[in-house]
Coordinates of C-alpha atoms in Angstrom, one line a residue:
X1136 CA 255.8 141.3 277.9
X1137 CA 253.0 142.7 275.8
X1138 CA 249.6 142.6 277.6
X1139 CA 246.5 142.0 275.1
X1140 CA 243.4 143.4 276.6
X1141 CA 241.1 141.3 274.7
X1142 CA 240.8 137.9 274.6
X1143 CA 240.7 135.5 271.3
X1144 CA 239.3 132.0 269.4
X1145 CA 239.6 129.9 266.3
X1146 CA 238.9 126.8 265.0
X1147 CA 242.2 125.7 265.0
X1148 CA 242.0 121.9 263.4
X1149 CA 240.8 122.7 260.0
X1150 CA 238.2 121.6 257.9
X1151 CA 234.4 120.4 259.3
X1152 CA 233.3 118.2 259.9
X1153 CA 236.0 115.7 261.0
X1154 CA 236.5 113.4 264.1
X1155 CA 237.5 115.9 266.5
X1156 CA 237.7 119.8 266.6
X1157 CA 239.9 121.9 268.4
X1158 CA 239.0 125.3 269.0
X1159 CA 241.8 127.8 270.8
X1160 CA 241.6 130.5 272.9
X1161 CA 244.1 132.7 274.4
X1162 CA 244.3 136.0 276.3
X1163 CA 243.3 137.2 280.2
X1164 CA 239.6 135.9 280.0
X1165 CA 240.4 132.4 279.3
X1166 CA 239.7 131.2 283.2
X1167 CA 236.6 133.4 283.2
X1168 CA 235.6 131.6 280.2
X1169 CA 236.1 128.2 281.3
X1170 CA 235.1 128.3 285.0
X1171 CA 231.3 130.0 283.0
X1172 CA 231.2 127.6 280.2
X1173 CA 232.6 124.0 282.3
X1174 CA 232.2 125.0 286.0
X1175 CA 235.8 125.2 286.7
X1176 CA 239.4 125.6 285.4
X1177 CA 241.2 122.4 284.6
X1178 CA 244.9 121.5 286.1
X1179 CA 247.4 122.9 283.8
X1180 CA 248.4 120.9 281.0
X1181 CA 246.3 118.0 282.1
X1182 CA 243.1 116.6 279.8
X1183 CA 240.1 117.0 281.5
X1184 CA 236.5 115.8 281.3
X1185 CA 233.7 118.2 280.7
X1186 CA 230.5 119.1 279.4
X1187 CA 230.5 122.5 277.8
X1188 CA 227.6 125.0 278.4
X1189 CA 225.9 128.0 276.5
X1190 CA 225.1 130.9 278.6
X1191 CA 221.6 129.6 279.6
X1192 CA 223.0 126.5 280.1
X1193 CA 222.2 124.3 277.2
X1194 CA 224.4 121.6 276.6
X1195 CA 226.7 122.4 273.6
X1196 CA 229.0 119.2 273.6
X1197 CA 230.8 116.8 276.2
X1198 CA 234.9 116.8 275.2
X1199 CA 237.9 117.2 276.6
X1200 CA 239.3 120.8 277.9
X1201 CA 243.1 121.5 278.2
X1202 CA 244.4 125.1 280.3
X1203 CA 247.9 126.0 279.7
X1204 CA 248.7 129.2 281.8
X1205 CA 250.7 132.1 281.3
X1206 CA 253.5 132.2 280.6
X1207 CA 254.4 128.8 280.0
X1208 CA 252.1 128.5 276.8
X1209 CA 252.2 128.9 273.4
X1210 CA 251.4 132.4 273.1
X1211 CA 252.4 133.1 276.4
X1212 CA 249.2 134.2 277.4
X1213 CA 246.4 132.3 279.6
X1214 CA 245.6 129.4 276.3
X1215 CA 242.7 127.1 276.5
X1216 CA 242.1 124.3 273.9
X1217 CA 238.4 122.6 273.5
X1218 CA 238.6 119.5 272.2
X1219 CA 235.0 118.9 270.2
X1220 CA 232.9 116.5 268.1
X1221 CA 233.8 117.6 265.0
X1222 CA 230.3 118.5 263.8
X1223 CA 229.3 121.7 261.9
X1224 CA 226.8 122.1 264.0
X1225 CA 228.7 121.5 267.8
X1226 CA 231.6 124.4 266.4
X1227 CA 229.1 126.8 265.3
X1228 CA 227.0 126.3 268.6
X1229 CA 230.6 126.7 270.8
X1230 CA 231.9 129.7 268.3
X1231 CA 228.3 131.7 268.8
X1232 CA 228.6 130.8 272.8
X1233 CA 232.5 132.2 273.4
X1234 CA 231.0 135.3 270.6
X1235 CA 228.0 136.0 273.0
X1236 CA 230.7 136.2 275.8
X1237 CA 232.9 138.5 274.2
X1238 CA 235.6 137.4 272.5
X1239 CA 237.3 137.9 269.4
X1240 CA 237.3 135.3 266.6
X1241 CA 241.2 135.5 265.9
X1242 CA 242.8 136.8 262.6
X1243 CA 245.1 134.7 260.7
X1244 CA 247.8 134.2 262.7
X1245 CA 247.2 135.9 265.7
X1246 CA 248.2 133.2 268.1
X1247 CA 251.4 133.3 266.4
X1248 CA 251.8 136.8 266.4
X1249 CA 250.9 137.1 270.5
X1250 CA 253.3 134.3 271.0
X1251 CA 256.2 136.9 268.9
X1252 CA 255.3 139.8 271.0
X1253 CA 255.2 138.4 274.0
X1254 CA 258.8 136.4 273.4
X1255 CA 258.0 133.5 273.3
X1256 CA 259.7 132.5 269.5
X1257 CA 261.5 135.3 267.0
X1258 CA 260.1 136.4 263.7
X1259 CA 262.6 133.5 261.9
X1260 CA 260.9 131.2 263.9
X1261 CA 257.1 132.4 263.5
X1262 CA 258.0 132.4 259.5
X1263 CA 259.8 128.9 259.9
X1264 CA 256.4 128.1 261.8
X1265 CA 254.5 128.9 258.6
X1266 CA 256.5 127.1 256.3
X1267 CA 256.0 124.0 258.8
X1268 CA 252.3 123.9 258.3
X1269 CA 252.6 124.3 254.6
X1270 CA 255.1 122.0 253.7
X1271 CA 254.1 119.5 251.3
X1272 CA 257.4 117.2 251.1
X1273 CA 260.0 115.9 253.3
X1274 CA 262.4 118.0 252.4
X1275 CA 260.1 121.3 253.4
X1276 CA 259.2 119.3 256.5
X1277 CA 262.4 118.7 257.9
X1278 CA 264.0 122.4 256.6
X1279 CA 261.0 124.2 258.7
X1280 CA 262.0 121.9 261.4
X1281 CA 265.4 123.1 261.2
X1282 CA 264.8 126.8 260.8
X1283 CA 262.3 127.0 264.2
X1284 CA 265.5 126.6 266.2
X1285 CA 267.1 129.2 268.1
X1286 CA 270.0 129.1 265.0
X1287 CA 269.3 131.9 263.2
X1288 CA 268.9 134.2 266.1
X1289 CA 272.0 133.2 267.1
X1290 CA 273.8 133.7 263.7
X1291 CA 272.7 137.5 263.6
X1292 CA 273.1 138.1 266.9
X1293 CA 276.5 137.2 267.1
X1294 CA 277.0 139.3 263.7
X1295 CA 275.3 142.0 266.1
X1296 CA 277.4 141.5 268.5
X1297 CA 280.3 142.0 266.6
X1298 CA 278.9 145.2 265.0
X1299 CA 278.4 146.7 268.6
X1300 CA 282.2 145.8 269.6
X1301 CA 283.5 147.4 266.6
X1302 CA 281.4 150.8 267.2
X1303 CA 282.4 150.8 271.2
X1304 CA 286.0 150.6 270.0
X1305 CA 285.3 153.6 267.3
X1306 CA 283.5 155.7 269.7
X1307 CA 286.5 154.9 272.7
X1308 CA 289.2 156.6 270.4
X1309 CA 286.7 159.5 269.4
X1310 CA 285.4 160.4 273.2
X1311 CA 289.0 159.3 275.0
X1312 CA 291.5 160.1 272.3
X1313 CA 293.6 162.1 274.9
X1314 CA 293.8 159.2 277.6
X1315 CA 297.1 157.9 278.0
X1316 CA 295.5 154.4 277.9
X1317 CA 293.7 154.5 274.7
X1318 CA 296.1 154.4 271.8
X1319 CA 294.8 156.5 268.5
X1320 CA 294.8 153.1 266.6
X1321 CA 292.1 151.0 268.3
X1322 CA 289.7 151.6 265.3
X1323 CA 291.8 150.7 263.0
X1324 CA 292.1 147.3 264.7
X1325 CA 288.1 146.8 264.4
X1326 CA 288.3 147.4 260.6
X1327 CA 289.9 143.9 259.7
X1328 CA 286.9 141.9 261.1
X1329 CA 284.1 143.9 259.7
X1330 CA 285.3 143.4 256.4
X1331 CA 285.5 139.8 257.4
X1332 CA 281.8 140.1 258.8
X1333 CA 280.8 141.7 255.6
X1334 CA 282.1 138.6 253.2
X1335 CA 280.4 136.5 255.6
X1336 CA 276.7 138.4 255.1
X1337 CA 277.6 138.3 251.7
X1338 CA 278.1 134.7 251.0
X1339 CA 274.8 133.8 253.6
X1340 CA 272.6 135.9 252.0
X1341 CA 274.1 133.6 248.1
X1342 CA 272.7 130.8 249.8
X1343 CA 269.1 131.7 249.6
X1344 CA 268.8 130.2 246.2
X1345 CA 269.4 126.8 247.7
X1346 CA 266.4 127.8 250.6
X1347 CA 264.3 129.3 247.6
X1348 CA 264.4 125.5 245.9
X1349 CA 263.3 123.7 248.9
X1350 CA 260.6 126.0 250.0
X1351 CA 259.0 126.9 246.2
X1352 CA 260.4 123.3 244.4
X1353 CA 263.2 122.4 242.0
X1354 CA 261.9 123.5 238.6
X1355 CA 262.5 121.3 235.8
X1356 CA 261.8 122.2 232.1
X1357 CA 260.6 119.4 229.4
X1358 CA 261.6 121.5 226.1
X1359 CA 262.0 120.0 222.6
X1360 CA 260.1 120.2 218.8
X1361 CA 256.8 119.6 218.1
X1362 CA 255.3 115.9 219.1
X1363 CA 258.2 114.5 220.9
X1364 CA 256.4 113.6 223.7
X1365 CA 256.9 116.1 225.7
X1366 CA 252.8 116.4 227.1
X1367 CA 252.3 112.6 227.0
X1368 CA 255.5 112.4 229.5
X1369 CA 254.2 115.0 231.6
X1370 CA 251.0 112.6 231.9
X1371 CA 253.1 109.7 232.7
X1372 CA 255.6 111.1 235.3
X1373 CA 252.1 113.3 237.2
X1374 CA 250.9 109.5 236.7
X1375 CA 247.6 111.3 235.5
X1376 CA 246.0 113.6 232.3
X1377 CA 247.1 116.9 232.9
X1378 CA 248.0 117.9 229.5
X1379 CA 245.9 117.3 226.2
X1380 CA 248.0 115.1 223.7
X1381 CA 246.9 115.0 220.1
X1382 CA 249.1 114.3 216.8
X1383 CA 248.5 117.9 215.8
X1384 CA 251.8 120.2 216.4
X1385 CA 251.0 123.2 218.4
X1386 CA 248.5 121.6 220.8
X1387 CA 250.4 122.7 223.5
X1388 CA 250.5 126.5 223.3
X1389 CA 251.2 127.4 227.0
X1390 CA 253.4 126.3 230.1
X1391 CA 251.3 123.8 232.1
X1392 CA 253.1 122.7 235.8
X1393 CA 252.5 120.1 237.6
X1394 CA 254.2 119.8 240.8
X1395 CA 255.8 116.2 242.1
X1396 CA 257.3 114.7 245.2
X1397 CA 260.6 112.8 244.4
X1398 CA 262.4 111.0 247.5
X1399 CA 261.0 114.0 249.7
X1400 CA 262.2 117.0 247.1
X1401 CA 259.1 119.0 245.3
X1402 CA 259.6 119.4 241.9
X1403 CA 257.6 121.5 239.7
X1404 CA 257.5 120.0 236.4
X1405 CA 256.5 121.8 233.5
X1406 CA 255.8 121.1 229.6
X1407 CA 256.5 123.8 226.7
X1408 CA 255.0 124.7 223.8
X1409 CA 256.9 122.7 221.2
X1410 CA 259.9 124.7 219.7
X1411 CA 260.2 125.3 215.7
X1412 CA 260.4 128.0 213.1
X1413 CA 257.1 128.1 210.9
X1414 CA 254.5 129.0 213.9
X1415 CA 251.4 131.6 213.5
X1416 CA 251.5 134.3 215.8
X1417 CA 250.0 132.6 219.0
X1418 CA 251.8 129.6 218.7
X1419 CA 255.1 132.2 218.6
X1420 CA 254.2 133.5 221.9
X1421 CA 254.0 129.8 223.7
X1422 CA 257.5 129.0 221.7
X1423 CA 258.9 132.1 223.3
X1424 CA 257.8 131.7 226.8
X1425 CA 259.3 128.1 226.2
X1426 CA 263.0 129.3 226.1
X1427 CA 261.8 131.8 229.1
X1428 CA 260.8 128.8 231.5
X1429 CA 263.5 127.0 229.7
X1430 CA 266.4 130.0 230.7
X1431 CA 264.8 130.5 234.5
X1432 CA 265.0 126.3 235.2
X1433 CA 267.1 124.4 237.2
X1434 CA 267.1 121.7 235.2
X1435 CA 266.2 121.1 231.3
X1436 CA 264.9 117.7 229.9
X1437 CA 265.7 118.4 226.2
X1438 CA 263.4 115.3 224.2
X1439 CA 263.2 113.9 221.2
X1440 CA 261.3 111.5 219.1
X1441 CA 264.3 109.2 218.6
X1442 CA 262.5 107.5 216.0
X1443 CA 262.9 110.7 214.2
X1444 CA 264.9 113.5 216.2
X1445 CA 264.7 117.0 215.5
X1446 CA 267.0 118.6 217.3
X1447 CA 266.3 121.7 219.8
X1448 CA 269.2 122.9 221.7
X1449 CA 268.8 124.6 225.6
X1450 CA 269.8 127.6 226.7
X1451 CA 273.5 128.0 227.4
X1452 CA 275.0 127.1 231.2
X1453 CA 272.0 125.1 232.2
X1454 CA 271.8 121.7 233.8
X1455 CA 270.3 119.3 230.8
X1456 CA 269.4 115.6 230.6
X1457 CA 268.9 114.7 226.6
X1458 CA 266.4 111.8 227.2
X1459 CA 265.1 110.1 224.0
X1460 CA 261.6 109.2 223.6
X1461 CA 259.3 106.5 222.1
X1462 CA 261.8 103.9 222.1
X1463 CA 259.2 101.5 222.1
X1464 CA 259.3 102.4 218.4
X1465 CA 263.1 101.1 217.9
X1466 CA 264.5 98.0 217.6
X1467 CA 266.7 96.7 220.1
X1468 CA 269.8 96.9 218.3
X1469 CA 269.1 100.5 216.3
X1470 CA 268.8 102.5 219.7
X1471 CA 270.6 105.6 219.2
X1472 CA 273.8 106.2 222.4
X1473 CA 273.2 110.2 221.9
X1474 CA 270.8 110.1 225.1
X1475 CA 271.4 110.0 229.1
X1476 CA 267.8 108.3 229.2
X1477 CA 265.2 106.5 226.5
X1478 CA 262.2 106.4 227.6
X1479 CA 258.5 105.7 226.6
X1480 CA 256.1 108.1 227.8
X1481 CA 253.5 105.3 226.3
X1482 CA 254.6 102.1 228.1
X1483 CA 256.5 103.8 231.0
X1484 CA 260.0 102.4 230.0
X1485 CA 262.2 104.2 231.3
X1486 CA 260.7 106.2 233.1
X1487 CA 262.4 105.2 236.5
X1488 CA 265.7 105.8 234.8
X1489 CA 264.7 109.1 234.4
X1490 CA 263.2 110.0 237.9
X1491 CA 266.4 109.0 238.9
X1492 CA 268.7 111.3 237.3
X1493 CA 266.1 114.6 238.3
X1494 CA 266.6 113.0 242.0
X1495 CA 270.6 112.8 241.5
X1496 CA 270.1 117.0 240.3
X1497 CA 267.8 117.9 243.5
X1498 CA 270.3 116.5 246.0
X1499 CA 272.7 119.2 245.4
X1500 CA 269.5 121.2 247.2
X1501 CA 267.9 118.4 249.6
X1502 CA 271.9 117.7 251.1
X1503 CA 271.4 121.6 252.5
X1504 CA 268.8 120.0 255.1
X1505 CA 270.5 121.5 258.8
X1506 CA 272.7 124.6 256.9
X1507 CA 271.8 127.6 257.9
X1508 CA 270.4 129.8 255.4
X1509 CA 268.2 132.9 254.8
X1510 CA 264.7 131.4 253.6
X1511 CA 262.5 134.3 252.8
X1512 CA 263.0 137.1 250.4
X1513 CA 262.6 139.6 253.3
X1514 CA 265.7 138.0 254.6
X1515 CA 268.1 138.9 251.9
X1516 CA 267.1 142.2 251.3
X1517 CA 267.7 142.6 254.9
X1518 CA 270.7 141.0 254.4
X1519 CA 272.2 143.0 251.1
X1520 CA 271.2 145.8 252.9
X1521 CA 273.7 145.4 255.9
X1522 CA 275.9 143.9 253.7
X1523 CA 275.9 147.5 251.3
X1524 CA 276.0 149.4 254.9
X1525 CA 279.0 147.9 255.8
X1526 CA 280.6 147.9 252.3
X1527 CA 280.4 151.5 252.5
X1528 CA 282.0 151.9 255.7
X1529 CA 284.9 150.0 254.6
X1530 CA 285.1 151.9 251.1
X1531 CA 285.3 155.6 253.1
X1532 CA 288.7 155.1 254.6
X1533 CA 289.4 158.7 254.2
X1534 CA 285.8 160.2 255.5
X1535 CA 285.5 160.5 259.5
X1536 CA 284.9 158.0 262.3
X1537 CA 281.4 159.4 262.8
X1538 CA 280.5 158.8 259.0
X1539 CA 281.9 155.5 259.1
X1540 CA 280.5 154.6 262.1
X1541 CA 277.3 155.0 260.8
X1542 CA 277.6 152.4 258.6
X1543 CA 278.0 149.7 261.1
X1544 CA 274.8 151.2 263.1
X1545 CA 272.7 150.8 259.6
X1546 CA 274.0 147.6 259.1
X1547 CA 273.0 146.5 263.0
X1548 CA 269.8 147.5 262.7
X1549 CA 269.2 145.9 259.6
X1550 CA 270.4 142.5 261.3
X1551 CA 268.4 142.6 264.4
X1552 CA 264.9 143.1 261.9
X1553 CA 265.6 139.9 260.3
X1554 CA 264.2 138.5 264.0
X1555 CA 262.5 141.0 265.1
X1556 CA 264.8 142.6 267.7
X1557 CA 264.5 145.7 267.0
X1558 CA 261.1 147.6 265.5
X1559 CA 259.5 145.8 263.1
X1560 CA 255.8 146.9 263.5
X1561 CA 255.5 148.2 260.1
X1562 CA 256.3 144.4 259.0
X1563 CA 253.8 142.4 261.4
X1564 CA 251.2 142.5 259.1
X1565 CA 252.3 141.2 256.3
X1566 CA 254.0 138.3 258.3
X1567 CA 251.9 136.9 259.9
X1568 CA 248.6 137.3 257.6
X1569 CA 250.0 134.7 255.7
X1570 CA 249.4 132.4 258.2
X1571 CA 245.8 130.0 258.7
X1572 CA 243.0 130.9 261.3
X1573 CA 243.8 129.5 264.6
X1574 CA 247.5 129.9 264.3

């Protein structure tokens, strides 16, 4: 267990002022602090009643006080939780009080960070933590909830495992190649199931595309000519004015997003500059970075005017819904059957129709809630990078043990970093200043 010689506290329930604020503390000063500030150190894990003191003994607030020893706590550490008015005033007063007794106001995630060093949860988890607290949408909520488990230390540490076998087997025919009771093919037997173990790297680390969807939002592309529609159904499916909508062509000259919740699945919607040939030279670059969006998308909603189509085609090998517009404009019997959806971004026909079919192409994403699969970039290219070690190995069948062995060493270590079981220092940082103040 790592030891931290000082002791820290945040405000740890967000904005002031609210009903109640909870301010954290952790480290080996935390009973000091409470027996100076309330007279004495509550039972663990049971609410307590107390007024909180300043060093001279003003009165800073009466609330409730919660100790959770070490190392049954969150961070592992002595914790302390203050539960205050929620007051700008009452935090500042407490926050100056626990500063003049010298502690440190905690850096973003520092809890967090204590509870990874001292063992109490794995890098996966501290990241899966993150995503927890930022998830906007069901779907993000319940694939945080799902990667704070123990499953992904598990995963790579049975691919570990296996990795350490197949080297112990190596280095038994290289150090005992003359015993009677080693035969000279025991390596070779080891080979079979790392080239196994590689595939199944591989096709994990393919699945981050799936993760990437859920955590950052299906994208979906409205793309068509020149006053289809395509800002005034933006407007109706945000259900507000995000996009200006004139009768002039080229008023929309950039990508605007707007990002939705359907059935629990963000989506990140975003109209196009419309796409024809005459354009001046600025409208050029909004039509080009249309058929960029257009190419990275998951999905492409190619409209019309289908009182009068033009016709824009998507790129090639993409996910499309044709949906027809201002069919409010039609009669009944001259609708046109070239469309999955007709819609009118003007009197919201439609429009549920539509929402429909972008749910149907999310759930190809939102049915991966309990898989396991790499869900941060750092991940994969911890991933490819064992993967590659290993593909060597298997690719020098005429090079020496040693060399080859090497391989499976690289591609151990690069494993046990994906959780932190091996050193990671140089990555801490980065990790876990992505998270709030007070976690």
């Amino acid at each position: 267990m790592t030891i931290a010689s000082d002791t820290i506290f945040a405000l740890s329930s967000g904005a002031l002022p609210s009903g109640i604020a909870v301010v954290r503390i952790s480290g080996p000063a935390t009973r000091d602090v409470l027996m100076a500030m309330m007279g004495e150190v509550p039972e663990a894990r049971h609410a307590k009643l107390a007024t909180f003191r300043a060093s001279d003994e003003m009165v800073l607030d009466r609330g409730l006080c919660l100790f959770f020893p070490a190392p049954t706590s969150f961070t592992g550490e002595d914790c302390a939780e203050l539960h205050l008015h929620g007051g700008r005033a009452v935090v500042a007063a407490v926050i100056d009080a626990l500063s003049v007794r010298g502690l440190k106001l905690a850096e973003a995630g520092e809890f967090t960070k204590r509870a990874f060093l001292n063992g109490k949860i794995d890098l996966t988890a501290a990241e899966a933590l993150s995503d927890l607290i930022a998830a906007e949408t069901e779907a993000q909520r319940r694939f945080a909830i799902d990667n704070s488990t123990e499953s992904h230390r598990q995963l790579y540490g049975s691919w570990r495992a296996r990795l350490i076998h197949a080297r112990a087997m190596i280095e038994a025919e290289l150090d005992f190649s003359d015993e009677a009771d080693v035969p000279g093919s025991v390596a070779a037997a080891v080979w079979d199931d790392v080239r196994t173990l590689q595939r199944e790297i591989a096709e994990h680390a393919a699945g981050y595309r799936h993760a990437e969807i859920i955590r950052e939002g299906f994208r979906v592309v409205i793309l068509g000519a020149p006053n289809s529609g395509k800002s005034s159904l933006l407007n109706a499916l945000a259900r507000r004015d995000v996009a200006i909508v004139t009768d002039e062509p080229g008023t929309t000259r950039d990508v605007l997003e707007v990002n939705l919740d359907i059935a629990g699945m963000k989506v990140v919607l975003a109209d196009t500059a419309g796409v024809r040939r005459a354009a001046g030279k600025v409208e050029a670059i909004g039509i080009e970075r249309s058929l960029q969006r257009a190419r990275e998308a998951d999905l492409v909603m190619v409209l019309e005017d289908a009182s009068a189509p033009v016709l824009v085609r998507a790129p090639p090998d993409k996910s499309v819904i044709k949906v027809g517009n201002k069919c409010d404009l039609i009669a009944r019997d001259q609708l046109p059957i070239r469309y999955d959806v007709l819609v009118s971004a003007r009197t919201g026909e439609g429009l549920d129709e539509l929402i429909r079919r972008i749910q149907l192409a999310c759930e190809a994403y939102t049915n991966t809630a309990g898989s396991i699969l790499p869900f941060r970039a750092r991940h994969v290219a911890l991933l490819q990078e064992a993967s590659d070690a290993l593909h060597a190995a298997l690719s020098l069948e005429g090079a020496g043990l040693e060399i080859r062995a090497e391989g499976l060493r690289a591609a151990g270590v690069a494993l046990g970093c994906i959780s932190g079981e091996v050193d990671v220092e140089h990555l801490l940082d980065a990790i876990f200043s992505s998270f709030c103040i007070g976690k």
